[in-house]
Short mmCIF file of C-alpha atoms in Angstrom, two decimals:
data_model
loop_
_atom_site.label_atom_id
_atom_site.label_comp_id
_atom_site.label_asym_id
_atom_site.label_seq_id
_atom_site.Cartn_x
_atom_site.Cartn_y
_atom_site.Cartn_z
CA MET A 505 165.67 215.26 135.03
CA THR A 506 162.64 215.56 133.20
CA ALA A 507 159.77 212.83 133.08
CA PRO A 508 161.46 209.85 130.34
CA LEU A 509 159.71 209.61 126.99
CA ILE A 510 159.04 206.37 127.44
CA GLU A 511 159.42 204.11 130.73
CA GLY A 512 159.05 200.30 131.35
CA ARG A 513 159.16 199.13 134.58
CA GLY A 514 159.47 195.49 135.91
CA LEU A 515 158.19 194.51 132.36
CA THR A 516 158.22 190.52 132.43
CA LEU A 517 157.03 188.49 129.39
CA SER A 518 156.85 184.71 128.73
CA PHE A 519 156.03 182.82 125.65
CA GLY A 520 155.17 179.49 126.81
CA SER A 521 157.47 178.32 129.18
CA GLU A 522 160.41 180.50 127.81
CA ARG A 523 160.61 183.66 129.79
CA VAL A 524 161.57 186.48 127.31
CA LEU A 525 162.15 189.48 129.17
CA ASP A 526 162.61 189.54 132.80
CA GLN A 527 161.94 192.19 135.07
CA VAL A 528 162.82 194.67 132.54
CA SER A 529 163.34 198.45 133.53
CA LEU A 530 164.21 201.01 131.26
CA SER A 531 163.98 204.62 130.17
CA ILE A 532 164.66 206.86 127.37
CA GLN A 533 165.02 210.77 127.90
CA ALA A 534 163.88 213.36 125.69
CA GLY A 535 167.10 213.94 122.91
CA GLU A 536 169.13 210.66 124.13
CA ILE A 537 170.32 208.04 121.93
CA MET A 538 170.02 204.54 123.58
CA THR A 539 171.01 201.87 121.72
CA LEU A 540 170.00 198.02 122.56
CA ILE A 541 172.78 195.17 122.20
CA GLY A 542 172.53 191.59 122.62
CA PRO A 543 173.25 188.32 121.50
CA ASN A 544 170.44 186.73 118.90
CA GLY A 545 167.87 185.69 120.50
CA ALA A 546 167.85 188.09 123.85
CA GLY A 547 164.74 189.34 123.37
CA LYS A 548 165.86 193.12 122.17
CA SER A 549 162.89 193.06 119.38
CA THR A 550 160.50 191.79 121.85
CA LEU A 551 161.37 194.46 124.72
CA VAL A 552 161.31 197.43 121.52
CA LYS A 553 157.60 195.99 120.74
CA THR A 554 156.73 195.97 124.43
CA LEU A 555 157.48 199.57 125.26
CA LEU A 556 155.96 200.72 121.43
CA GLY A 557 152.78 198.70 123.01
CA LEU A 558 152.77 195.95 120.17
CA GLN A 559 153.38 193.44 122.50
CA LYS A 560 151.63 193.07 125.95
CA PRO A 561 153.88 192.20 128.84
CA ASP A 562 152.44 189.60 131.18
CA SER A 563 153.47 191.98 134.38
CA GLY A 564 154.77 195.74 134.57
CA ASP A 565 154.04 198.62 133.08
CA VAL A 566 154.98 200.97 130.22
CA ILE A 567 154.65 204.69 130.52
CA ARG A 568 154.70 207.09 127.94
CA LYS A 569 154.66 211.08 127.93
CA ASN A 570 151.44 211.86 126.77
CA GLY A 571 150.69 212.75 123.12
CA LEU A 572 154.38 210.92 122.27
CA ARG A 573 155.29 211.32 118.38
CA ILE A 574 157.01 207.91 117.74
CA GLY A 575 158.50 207.33 114.51
CA TYR A 576 158.72 203.61 114.14
CA VAL A 577 161.30 201.99 111.61
CA PRO A 578 161.02 198.11 111.78
CA GLN A 579 163.61 195.83 110.94
CA LYS A 580 162.35 194.85 107.52
CA LEU A 581 159.26 195.82 105.56
CA ALA A 582 158.45 193.45 102.88
CA ILE A 583 155.29 195.46 100.98
CA ASP A 584 153.52 192.18 99.09
CA GLN A 585 153.54 192.47 94.91
CA VAL A 586 150.18 192.56 94.98
CA LEU A 587 150.03 195.70 96.51
CA PRO A 588 151.43 198.60 94.56
CA MET A 589 152.80 201.40 96.11
CA THR A 590 155.25 204.29 95.01
CA VAL A 591 157.77 205.44 97.62
CA LYS A 592 155.75 209.00 97.35
CA ARG A 593 152.89 206.84 98.52
CA PHE A 594 154.57 204.98 101.25
CA LEU A 595 156.01 208.15 102.94
CA THR A 596 152.47 209.02 103.51
CA LEU A 597 151.43 205.86 105.01
CA THR A 598 150.29 207.04 108.47
CA ARG A 599 150.03 210.73 107.94
CA ALA A 600 149.56 213.07 104.76
CA ALA A 601 151.95 215.00 103.56
CA ALA A 602 152.67 217.13 100.57
CA ARG A 603 155.23 215.96 97.88
CA SER A 604 157.71 219.01 98.82
CA ALA A 605 158.11 217.53 102.26
CA CYS A 606 158.36 213.98 100.75
CA GLU A 607 161.25 215.33 98.47
CA THR A 608 162.66 217.07 101.41
CA VAL A 609 162.86 213.97 103.97
CA LEU A 610 164.04 211.67 100.73
CA GLY A 611 166.89 214.16 100.15
CA GLN A 612 167.82 214.27 103.62
CA VAL A 613 168.28 210.62 103.67
CA GLY A 614 169.92 210.38 100.10
CA ALA A 615 167.33 209.05 98.16
CA ALA A 616 165.41 211.49 96.30
CA HIS A 617 165.82 209.64 93.17
CA VAL A 618 163.62 206.88 94.22
CA ILE A 619 160.61 209.10 94.70
CA ASP A 620 158.34 207.66 92.08
CA ALA A 621 159.87 203.92 92.02
CA GLN A 622 157.35 201.06 93.12
CA MET A 623 158.55 199.96 97.00
CA SER A 624 159.00 196.60 95.95
CA SER A 625 161.65 197.49 93.33
CA LEU A 626 163.89 199.08 96.17
CA SER A 627 167.32 197.83 97.09
CA GLY A 628 167.86 196.84 100.67
CA GLY A 629 170.01 200.11 101.59
CA GLU A 630 167.23 202.12 99.38
CA SER A 631 164.28 200.55 101.44
CA GLN A 632 166.11 201.30 104.87
CA ARG A 633 166.74 204.91 104.17
CA VAL A 634 163.03 205.12 102.52
CA MET A 635 161.52 203.52 106.00
CA LEU A 636 163.74 205.98 107.70
CA ALA A 637 162.61 209.01 105.49
CA ARG A 638 158.91 207.84 106.39
CA ALA A 639 159.35 208.15 110.52
CA LEU A 640 161.38 211.64 109.84
CA LEU A 641 157.87 213.16 108.13
CA LEU A 642 156.30 212.16 111.65
CA ARG A 643 159.06 214.72 112.80
CA PRO A 644 159.18 212.35 116.01
CA GLU A 645 160.32 212.83 119.54
CA LEU A 646 161.24 209.18 119.78
CA LEU A 647 162.67 207.39 116.49
CA VAL A 648 162.40 203.34 116.99
CA LEU A 649 165.13 201.57 114.99
CA ASP A 650 164.87 197.77 114.69
CA GLU A 651 168.46 196.69 113.27
CA PRO A 652 168.41 199.69 110.83
CA THR A 653 171.11 198.59 108.68
CA GLN A 654 169.67 195.27 107.78
CA GLY A 655 170.52 194.26 104.58
CA VAL A 656 172.73 197.25 103.64
CA ASP A 657 176.49 196.96 102.51
CA VAL A 658 179.23 197.46 104.98
CA SER A 659 179.93 201.38 103.36
CA GLY A 660 176.31 202.09 103.56
CA GLN A 661 176.19 201.32 107.37
CA ALA A 662 178.32 203.69 108.59
CA GLU A 663 176.62 206.40 106.31
CA LEU A 664 173.51 205.32 107.42
CA TYR A 665 174.84 205.81 111.40
CA ARG A 666 176.08 209.08 110.55
CA LEU A 667 172.31 209.95 109.06
CA ILE A 668 170.85 208.79 112.36
CA ASP A 669 173.21 211.13 113.93
CA ASP A 670 172.43 213.60 111.79
CA ILE A 671 168.96 213.65 112.20
CA ARG A 672 169.14 213.55 115.76
CA ALA A 673 170.83 216.65 115.95
CA GLU A 674 168.51 218.18 113.35
CA LEU A 675 165.62 216.98 114.90
CA ASN A 676 166.80 216.65 118.40
CA CYS A 677 164.91 213.77 119.25
CA ALA A 678 165.85 210.61 121.29
CA VAL A 679 166.61 207.52 119.33
CA LEU A 680 165.91 203.77 120.56
CA MET A 681 167.65 201.31 118.44
CA ILE A 682 168.89 197.61 118.07
CA SER A 683 172.25 197.42 116.59
CA HIS A 684 174.66 194.49 115.84
CA ASP A 685 177.32 196.69 114.66
CA LEU A 686 178.86 197.50 118.03
CA HIS A 687 182.27 199.13 116.55
CA LEU A 688 180.08 201.54 114.25
CA VAL A 689 177.42 202.63 117.41
CA MET A 690 179.16 202.88 120.23
CA ALA A 691 180.66 206.51 119.03
CA LYS A 692 177.29 208.02 118.24
CA THR A 693 175.23 206.70 121.38
CA ASP A 694 174.64 208.08 124.49
CA LYS A 695 173.91 204.99 126.61
CA VAL A 696 174.43 201.22 125.65
CA VAL A 697 171.90 198.72 126.92
CA CYS A 698 173.30 195.03 127.14
CA PHE A 699 170.63 192.89 126.80
CA ASN A 700 170.00 189.34 127.34
CA ARG A 701 166.63 189.10 128.63
CA HIS A 702 167.56 191.16 131.56
CA VAL A 703 169.54 194.27 131.52
CA CYS A 704 172.84 193.13 132.15
CA CYS A 705 174.49 196.29 132.29
CA SER A 706 173.92 199.75 130.90
CA GLY A 707 175.82 203.01 130.76
CA ILE A 708 177.67 204.92 128.71
CA PRO A 709 179.81 203.04 126.24
CA ASP A 710 182.85 202.75 127.94
CA THR A 711 181.29 201.49 130.98
CA VAL A 712 179.40 198.98 129.28
CA ARG A 713 182.50 197.94 127.55
CA GLN A 714 184.32 196.89 130.62
CA HIS A 715 181.41 195.37 132.38
CA PRO A 716 181.89 191.54 132.84
CA GLU A 717 178.47 190.69 132.03
CA TYR A 718 179.03 192.31 128.82
CA ARG A 719 182.06 190.70 128.29
CA SER A 720 180.88 187.24 129.35
CA LEU A 721 177.95 187.99 126.94
CA PHE A 722 180.25 188.61 123.74
CA GLY A 723 182.74 186.11 124.34
CA VAL A 724 185.42 185.57 121.87
CA ARG A 725 183.66 183.73 119.47
CA GLU A 726 180.69 185.99 118.99
CA ALA A 727 182.67 188.98 118.98
CA ASP A 728 183.33 188.59 115.35
CA ALA A 729 179.84 187.76 114.56
CA ILE A 730 178.73 191.10 116.40
CA GLY A 731 181.18 193.04 114.90
CA ILE A 732 183.40 193.87 117.84
CA TYR A 733 187.14 192.53 117.92
CA THR A 734 187.29 194.89 121.20
CA HIS A 735 187.53 192.26 123.70
CA GLU A 736 190.82 190.51 122.97
CA HIS A 737 192.44 193.63 121.88
CA ASP A 738 190.65 195.34 124.99
CA HIS A 739 192.35 192.31 127.25
CA GLU A 740 195.81 193.47 125.82
CA HIS A 741 195.02 197.14 126.31
CA ASP A 742 193.80 196.56 129.86
CA LEU A 743 197.03 194.98 130.61
CA SER A 744 199.32 197.61 128.40
CA GLY A 745 196.71 199.94 130.11
CA HIS A 746 198.54 199.79 133.31
CA VAL A 747 201.27 200.52 132.06
CA VAL A 748 200.53 203.40 129.19
CA GLY A 749 198.35 205.42 131.79
CA ASP A 750 194.55 206.87 130.97
CA CYS A 751 195.52 207.61 127.48
CA GLY A 752 195.94 203.99 126.47
CA HIS A 753 192.34 203.94 125.54
CA ASP A 754 192.43 206.01 122.55
CA HIS A 755 195.49 204.25 121.10
CA SER A 756 193.89 201.02 121.84
CA HIS A 757 194.43 198.17 118.92
CA ASP A 758 190.85 197.52 118.11
CA HIS A 759 189.98 201.06 117.92
CA GLY A 760 192.85 201.96 115.83
CA HIS A 761 191.83 199.34 113.34
CA SER A 762 188.43 200.84 112.41
CA HIS A 763 189.77 204.65 112.67
CA HIS A 764 192.63 204.06 110.85
CA HIS A 765 190.71 201.95 108.37
CA HIS A 766 188.92 205.42 108.34
CA ASP A 767 191.33 207.39 108.35
CA HIS A 768 193.32 205.21 105.42
CA GLN A 769 190.26 205.46 103.03
CA LYS A 770 189.66 209.98 104.00
CA GLN A 771 193.57 210.21 103.04
CA GLU A 772 193.21 207.93 99.80
CA ALA A 773 190.02 209.98 98.96
CA GLU A 774 191.83 213.59 99.54
CA THR A 775 195.27 212.07 97.29
CA THR A 776 193.51 211.38 94.59
CA LYS A 777 191.62 214.62 94.58
CA MET B 857 114.29 201.43 74.40
CA MET B 858 115.55 199.85 77.66
CA ASP B 859 112.98 197.45 79.04
CA ASP B 860 112.49 198.30 82.70
CA PHE B 861 114.12 195.38 84.49
CA LEU B 862 117.07 195.55 82.36
CA PHE B 863 117.14 199.10 83.64
CA ARG B 864 117.02 197.99 87.53
CA ALA B 865 119.65 195.26 86.71
CA VAL B 866 122.29 197.49 85.32
CA THR B 867 122.04 200.15 87.96
CA GLY B 868 121.77 197.48 90.81
CA GLY B 869 124.96 196.12 89.17
CA VAL B 870 126.70 199.13 88.25
CA LEU B 871 126.00 200.38 92.42
CA LEU B 872 127.24 196.71 93.50
CA ALA B 873 130.51 196.90 91.28
CA CYS B 874 131.80 200.59 92.61
CA VAL B 875 130.93 199.34 96.14
CA CYS B 876 133.15 195.96 95.37
CA GLY B 877 136.01 197.56 93.80
CA PRO B 878 137.60 199.58 96.82
CA PHE B 879 136.42 196.59 98.90
CA GLY B 880 137.83 193.98 96.60
CA ALA B 881 141.37 195.91 96.63
CA PHE B 882 141.50 195.22 100.48
CA ILE B 883 140.37 191.44 100.44
CA VAL B 884 143.34 190.72 97.26
CA TRP B 885 145.72 193.10 99.84
CA ARG B 886 144.51 191.54 102.82
CA ARG B 887 144.57 187.87 101.35
CA MET B 888 141.37 187.88 102.55
CA ALA B 889 139.31 186.06 99.47
CA PHE B 890 138.44 182.83 101.78
CA PHE B 891 136.60 185.18 104.06
CA GLY B 892 134.45 186.64 101.61
CA ASP B 893 133.77 182.98 100.65
CA MET B 894 133.05 182.57 104.16
CA LEU B 895 130.44 185.48 104.74
CA ALA B 896 128.49 184.74 101.37
CA HIS B 897 127.93 180.67 102.38
CA SER B 898 126.72 182.37 105.79
CA ALA B 899 124.04 184.27 104.07
CA LEU B 900 122.12 180.97 103.08
CA LEU B 901 121.32 180.54 106.42
CA GLY B 902 120.20 184.20 106.69
CA VAL B 903 117.56 183.72 103.83
CA ALA B 904 116.34 180.30 105.91
CA LEU B 905 116.06 182.24 109.12
CA GLY B 906 114.24 185.03 107.12
CA LEU B 907 111.98 182.78 105.87
CA LEU B 908 111.47 180.58 109.26
CA ILE B 909 110.77 183.67 111.34
CA GLY B 910 109.28 185.79 108.66
CA VAL B 911 111.84 188.59 108.25
CA ASP B 912 112.68 189.94 104.88
CA VAL B 913 115.13 187.74 103.36
CA ARG B 914 117.37 190.80 102.59
CA LEU B 915 117.62 191.36 105.92
CA GLY B 916 118.52 187.76 107.50
CA MET B 917 121.30 187.90 104.84
CA ILE B 918 123.06 191.06 105.90
CA ALA B 919 122.21 189.62 109.77
CA THR B 920 123.60 186.41 109.39
CA CYS B 921 126.68 187.90 107.53
CA LEU B 922 127.52 190.19 110.25
CA ALA B 923 126.88 187.69 112.94
CA SER B 924 129.67 185.40 111.17
CA ALA B 925 132.17 188.40 110.66
CA LEU B 926 131.92 188.87 114.61
CA ILE B 927 131.92 185.19 115.46
CA LEU B 928 135.30 184.84 112.81
CA ALA B 929 136.94 187.92 114.65
CA ILE B 930 136.49 186.31 117.99
CA GLY B 931 137.48 182.85 116.72
CA GLN B 932 140.64 184.60 115.38
CA ARG B 933 141.81 185.60 118.51
CA GLN B 934 143.08 182.34 119.43
CA SER B 935 146.10 180.58 117.62
CA ARG B 936 145.28 176.99 118.05
CA ILE B 937 143.10 176.32 115.62
CA GLY B 938 144.67 178.18 112.23
CA SER B 939 142.10 180.72 110.71
CA ASP B 940 141.75 179.23 107.76
CA THR B 941 140.52 176.35 109.40
CA VAL B 942 137.89 178.29 111.51
CA LEU B 943 137.00 179.91 108.29
CA GLY B 944 136.24 176.51 106.55
CA MET B 945 133.76 175.49 109.76
CA LEU B 946 132.06 178.16 109.76
CA ALA B 947 131.43 178.47 106.02
CA HIS B 948 130.38 175.10 105.66
CA SER B 949 128.36 174.50 108.78
CA THR B 950 126.59 177.68 108.27
CA LEU B 951 125.90 176.61 104.87
CA ALA B 952 124.60 173.26 106.28
CA LEU B 953 122.83 174.68 109.05
CA GLY B 954 121.01 177.22 106.11
CA MET B 955 119.79 174.04 104.10
CA VAL B 956 118.82 172.53 106.81
CA THR B 957 116.64 175.22 108.46
CA LEU B 958 115.45 175.30 104.98
CA ALA B 959 113.81 171.95 105.46
CA PHE B 960 111.49 173.19 108.17
CA VAL B 961 110.64 176.30 106.12
CA GLN B 962 106.79 175.07 104.81
CA GLY B 963 104.98 176.00 102.28
CA VAL B 964 107.40 177.67 100.44
CA ALA B 965 109.22 177.10 97.25
CA VAL B 966 112.93 178.46 97.51
CA ASP B 967 114.53 178.81 94.25
CA ILE B 968 118.27 177.73 95.56
CA MET B 969 119.59 178.53 92.69
CA ALA B 970 118.75 182.06 92.62
CA TYR B 971 120.59 182.43 95.91
CA LEU B 972 123.52 180.27 94.56
CA PHE B 973 124.24 182.25 91.29
CA GLY B 974 122.48 185.53 91.81
CA ASP B 975 119.19 186.94 90.21
CA ILE B 976 120.19 190.49 88.77
CA LEU B 977 117.44 190.56 86.33
CA ALA B 978 114.95 190.11 89.20
CA VAL B 979 116.23 193.46 90.90
CA ASN B 980 113.57 195.57 92.24
CA VAL B 981 113.26 199.13 93.29
CA THR B 982 113.33 198.06 96.76
CA ASP B 983 116.77 196.22 96.37
CA ILE B 984 118.58 199.28 94.75
CA TRP B 985 117.41 201.47 97.36
CA ILE B 986 119.04 199.40 100.20
CA LEU B 987 122.08 198.71 97.80
CA ALA B 988 122.34 202.72 97.39
CA ALA B 989 121.90 203.28 101.22
CA GLY B 990 124.04 200.40 102.43
CA GLY B 991 126.59 201.25 99.74
CA SER B 992 127.37 204.55 100.07
CA PHE B 993 127.44 203.93 103.75
CA ALA B 994 130.23 201.49 103.05
CA ILE B 995 131.82 203.16 100.92
CA ALA B 996 131.84 206.41 103.47
CA VAL B 997 133.34 204.51 106.22
CA LEU B 998 136.34 202.80 104.19
CA ILE B 999 137.09 206.40 102.92
CA TRP B 1000 137.02 207.73 106.33
CA MET B 1001 139.34 204.70 107.58
CA TRP B 1002 140.98 204.46 104.47
CA ARG B 1003 144.78 205.81 105.52
CA PRO B 1004 144.70 203.81 108.67
CA LEU B 1005 143.40 200.98 107.30
CA LEU B 1006 145.92 200.86 104.20
CA ALA B 1007 148.78 201.63 106.83
CA VAL B 1008 147.55 198.48 109.01
CA THR B 1009 147.45 196.29 105.99
CA VAL B 1010 151.19 197.44 104.66
CA SER B 1011 152.49 196.98 108.60
CA PRO B 1012 150.57 196.32 111.38
CA GLU B 1013 153.48 196.97 113.49
CA ILE B 1014 154.36 200.53 111.74
CA ALA B 1015 150.43 201.44 112.30
CA ALA B 1016 150.00 200.22 115.98
CA ALA B 1017 153.62 202.06 116.98
CA GLU B 1018 152.05 205.24 115.60
CA SER B 1019 149.18 204.66 117.54
CA ILE B 1020 146.43 203.38 115.06
CA PRO B 1021 144.06 201.44 116.46
CA VAL B 1022 144.92 198.13 114.35
CA GLU B 1023 142.17 195.75 116.13
CA ARG B 1024 139.63 198.30 116.02
CA LEU B 1025 139.89 198.91 112.23
CA ARG B 1026 140.25 195.32 111.41
CA LEU B 1027 137.12 194.54 113.18
CA ILE B 1028 134.92 197.37 111.35
CA PHE B 1029 136.49 196.51 108.18
CA MET B 1030 135.32 193.03 108.56
CA LEU B 1031 131.73 194.21 109.28
CA LEU B 1032 131.69 196.42 106.59
CA MET B 1033 132.67 193.72 104.22
CA ALA B 1034 129.42 191.83 105.96
CA LEU B 1035 127.46 194.38 104.79
CA VAL B 1036 128.49 194.62 101.23
CA ILE B 1037 128.52 190.84 100.50
CA GLY B 1038 124.96 190.63 102.48
CA MET B 1039 123.54 193.04 100.01
CA ALA B 1040 125.65 191.36 97.00
CA ILE B 1041 123.90 187.90 96.81
CA LYS B 1042 120.86 189.23 95.31
CA ILE B 1043 122.49 190.14 92.65
CA VAL B 1044 125.42 187.59 92.12
CA GLY B 1045 124.75 185.07 94.50
CA VAL B 1046 126.64 183.22 97.19
CA LEU B 1047 129.01 181.33 94.97
CA LEU B 1048 130.02 184.16 92.59
CA ILE B 1049 130.45 187.19 94.94
CA THR B 1050 133.98 186.54 95.77
CA ALA B 1051 134.74 186.76 91.96
CA LEU B 1052 133.14 190.08 91.79
CA LEU B 1053 135.28 191.02 94.44
CA ILE B 1054 138.77 189.81 93.40
CA VAL B 1055 138.67 189.75 89.87
CA PRO B 1056 138.22 193.25 88.81
CA ALA B 1057 140.86 193.99 91.94
CA ALA B 1058 143.33 191.62 90.38
CA SER B 1059 142.50 193.39 86.67
CA ALA B 1060 143.21 196.65 88.09
CA ARG B 1061 146.42 195.37 89.86
CA PHE B 1062 148.30 195.35 86.13
CA PHE B 1063 147.94 199.24 85.95
CA ALA B 1064 147.81 200.70 89.17
CA ARG B 1065 151.08 202.23 90.67
CA THR B 1066 149.41 203.41 94.22
CA PRO B 1067 146.65 201.42 96.37
CA GLU B 1068 144.29 204.32 95.36
CA GLN B 1069 144.78 203.67 91.48
CA MET B 1070 144.02 199.74 91.99
CA ALA B 1071 141.06 200.56 94.24
CA ILE B 1072 139.13 202.47 91.43
CA GLY B 1073 140.60 200.70 88.82
CA ALA B 1074 138.67 197.61 90.55
CA ALA B 1075 135.54 199.58 90.44
CA VAL B 1076 135.90 200.64 86.62
CA PHE B 1077 136.76 196.97 85.82
CA GLY B 1078 133.75 195.71 88.09
CA VAL B 1079 131.34 198.37 86.12
CA ALA B 1080 132.78 196.97 82.58
CA SER B 1081 132.19 193.49 83.84
CA VAL B 1082 128.71 194.02 84.87
CA MET B 1083 127.87 195.85 81.44
CA ALA B 1084 129.31 193.16 79.28
CA GLY B 1085 127.80 189.99 81.45
CA ILE B 1086 124.55 191.80 81.22
CA ALA B 1087 124.66 192.40 77.63
CA LEU B 1088 126.24 188.69 77.07
CA SER B 1089 122.87 187.50 79.32
CA TRP B 1090 120.64 189.57 76.98
CA HIS B 1091 121.65 188.55 73.62
CA ALA B 1092 122.93 184.91 74.17
CA ASP B 1093 120.13 184.00 76.85
CA THR B 1094 122.63 182.87 79.39
CA PRO B 1095 122.13 183.07 83.20
CA ALA B 1096 123.34 186.64 84.22
CA GLY B 1097 125.35 186.26 87.26
CA PRO B 1098 127.61 183.78 85.54
CA SER B 1099 127.93 185.90 82.66
CA ILE B 1100 129.38 188.78 84.62
CA VAL B 1101 131.84 186.87 86.10
CA ILE B 1102 132.90 185.30 82.83
CA SER B 1103 133.15 188.93 81.67
CA ALA B 1104 135.41 189.78 84.80
CA ALA B 1105 137.67 187.02 84.15
CA GLY B 1106 138.11 187.66 80.26
CA LEU B 1107 139.05 191.15 81.14
CA PHE B 1108 141.62 189.87 83.65
CA VAL B 1109 142.74 187.44 80.72
CA LEU B 1110 142.78 190.82 78.29
CA SER B 1111 144.49 192.74 81.23
CA SER B 1112 147.19 190.75 81.39
CA ILE B 1113 147.62 189.85 77.88
CA VAL B 1114 147.77 193.78 77.23
CA MET B 1115 150.32 194.04 79.87
CA MET B 1116 152.60 191.54 78.83
CA GLY B 1117 152.57 193.24 75.13
CA LEU B 1118 153.73 196.41 77.01
CA ARG B 1119 156.33 194.95 78.93
CA ARG B 1120 157.99 193.45 75.72
CA ASN B 1121 157.63 196.65 74.12
#
């Protein structure tokens, strides 16, 4: 395996007496999609900021590949009304680019129509797309997304994740993202890191889903809030799984829910054609 | 035929307005109006120190402004005292220190009013050369760091994540600001310099769609304010510095009315 793009070793950080990061070690390989999940206040954003060098850890090291090109999409960006800023100008915030290049990336994220709009006039979804487009324009090796679907409506969320997946395929970049939308993310991600001040568990989505610490972290009550109704059903599935055998997973109730849903919509769309 | 002193006043004023335009835009975007005020207050200490140790007061003003900016940059590193409090303390203690120091300067009659409100009609050729050299230096550095500094202004996080040296740019900007204000006191004075920075930029905001348009627009509004102010002073025999600020404020009101009219249509 080649050297990782970015690696944190034993990162520890406290705010006052509160320990936010506790001996966190984590590395991202080229081309990999890593999703960071965890409850509110788990320190996910802090971890990302520490990896990016925006926050200095009390101890531990961050090792970056030399000259690593990072595209960062923050959780939200409120551009002050006092600062006039067109989308075109925002796209070239950290690096110059021709208008045609801006049009291309905006087209990629499905926001070509806003190129001359003021940033302050964009909706939540448009704003996220524009921020993504800006990061794309840098042709990053590592794309970092902090809850990319904040302020985006439900139908837009799935589309946004599909977009991120497409981008990864095209640029062949690694993606590090924080997400609450587990049911949408799980299918596309290579590695899930379940995080609550320390790395609780990590691995491919299914491994993490089975992990007891993950289960205790996203208890039944929290599950709804973060968009997985996996647990309850998974439980049943586990029980029935023994009976049904190894094909049980695909037939699991919860999985079915979202997929069915999708399928229904698709079918409806097709029949209306 | 233009009188010589009038020509010098207009030249100095126009130069200063051109420099203040882009810097004022950044002051407005970064919400640093009070910072400008603080630097201006500290300039008075520079006048006093210059007279006391026999150095050119212009040099004294620029030096104390730079020193105050540095002290502030260090003071803002801590978070126990809010930065507005640090600014207020610095502004008033340097002002007070300046006034007390002036009391020790013997044998020189200092026209405090000239420093508080500026004396553009007394601008001499050396002043203009200083302004031209310092001003072009400040503008050149600002243009050189324009894109990264703007990125820092929009989002320090994006900037830092993409390897822009956020802290260094902040410090350089503060020092340039100190240089500009140190040079400007002679023309518009301690109490009015902030107005020359922020009012034209605010007027330009109405018509700008990009940061660059606003910066250039601010320079244009600034030049217009200087011309109008000097004209007002010439014809109505009013003090020049305040007349310039009144003109800038008048242009702002006019701009907002024009803008409201445009919106309605």
